[in-house]
Amino acid sequence: MGSCTLVGAGPGDPELLTLKAVKAIASATVLLVDDLVNDAVLEHASPSARIVHVGKRGGCKSTPQAFIDKLMITAVQEGEHVVRLKGGDPFIFGRGGEEVEHLRQAGIDVEVVNGITSGLAGMSNLGAPLTHREHAHGVVFVTGHAKPGDSGTDWVQLATTAHQAKLTLVIYMGVSSLDHISRGLLQGLPAQTAVAVVQHASLPTQRQALTTLGELVATVQHEGLQSPSIIVVGDVVQGARAWHGSQESAHLDQRTA
């Protein structure tokens, strides 16, 4: 038997890899790589390693999860040192939990190497935290993409809880359902609640918009922000370096319209 390690490649910037992730990548004989992994990360792989791209990206044709599971199990049984390389962190909306279950059912022990998730990296690049002793007592990571046949998140209830408990909401994969999400959130949170949308967090191509919940849909459409993006909702966004300037610009635009 070989071995299998699930490795978080982080949000995109290769310098955000952990030392443990670099060592795991370097020792792999087979790497199964997600679409959102920066190609620069693969520079740490051995020249003799076999690299297999198993794309999984919202709105695009994806490699079936069952096929990926079978590839991992077969390679380990053939004695390979397999690294399943995933964007962000394997255990935050990376299907890492599902893959671990399948591997364990096949009698394979799995090691997990955590990576920095985009929800954290995106806000850090804006100079703002996710928690704050005065403004946010906790943070909720939630997906905006429901599994087929699943009703998905109760956005009204979540917004009500976030407002009462002073929680920051970090929404992944929410751009395609933004209208539905924002309508639900507005039933439990004030329209003036601060929101940040960050596309391609940590990469040179990163783009962002700072707005309010009431203007969220219009802002994303105006700025042309697309997936992959994270949406951060809460008072902590006001700590972003550019927040006050963006609000002054928004008020000026309204007065001159």
PDB file of C-alpha atoms in Angstrom, residues 146-152:
ATOM      1  CA  ALA A 146     -26.908  23.965  -2.474  1.00  0.00           C
ATOM      2  CA  LYS A 147     -26.567  20.280  -3.298  1.00  0.00           C
ATOM      3  CA  PRO A 148     -29.107  19.166  -5.952  1.00  0.00           C
ATOM      4  CA  GLY A 149     -32.339  18.249  -4.199  1.00  0.00           C
ATOM      5  CA  ASP A 150     -31.365  20.180  -1.070  1.00  0.00           C
ATOM      6  CA  SER A 151     -33.309  23.293  -0.083  1.00  0.00           C
ATOM      7  CA  GLY A 152     -30.059  24.950   0.952  1.00  0.00           C
TER       8      GLY A 152
END
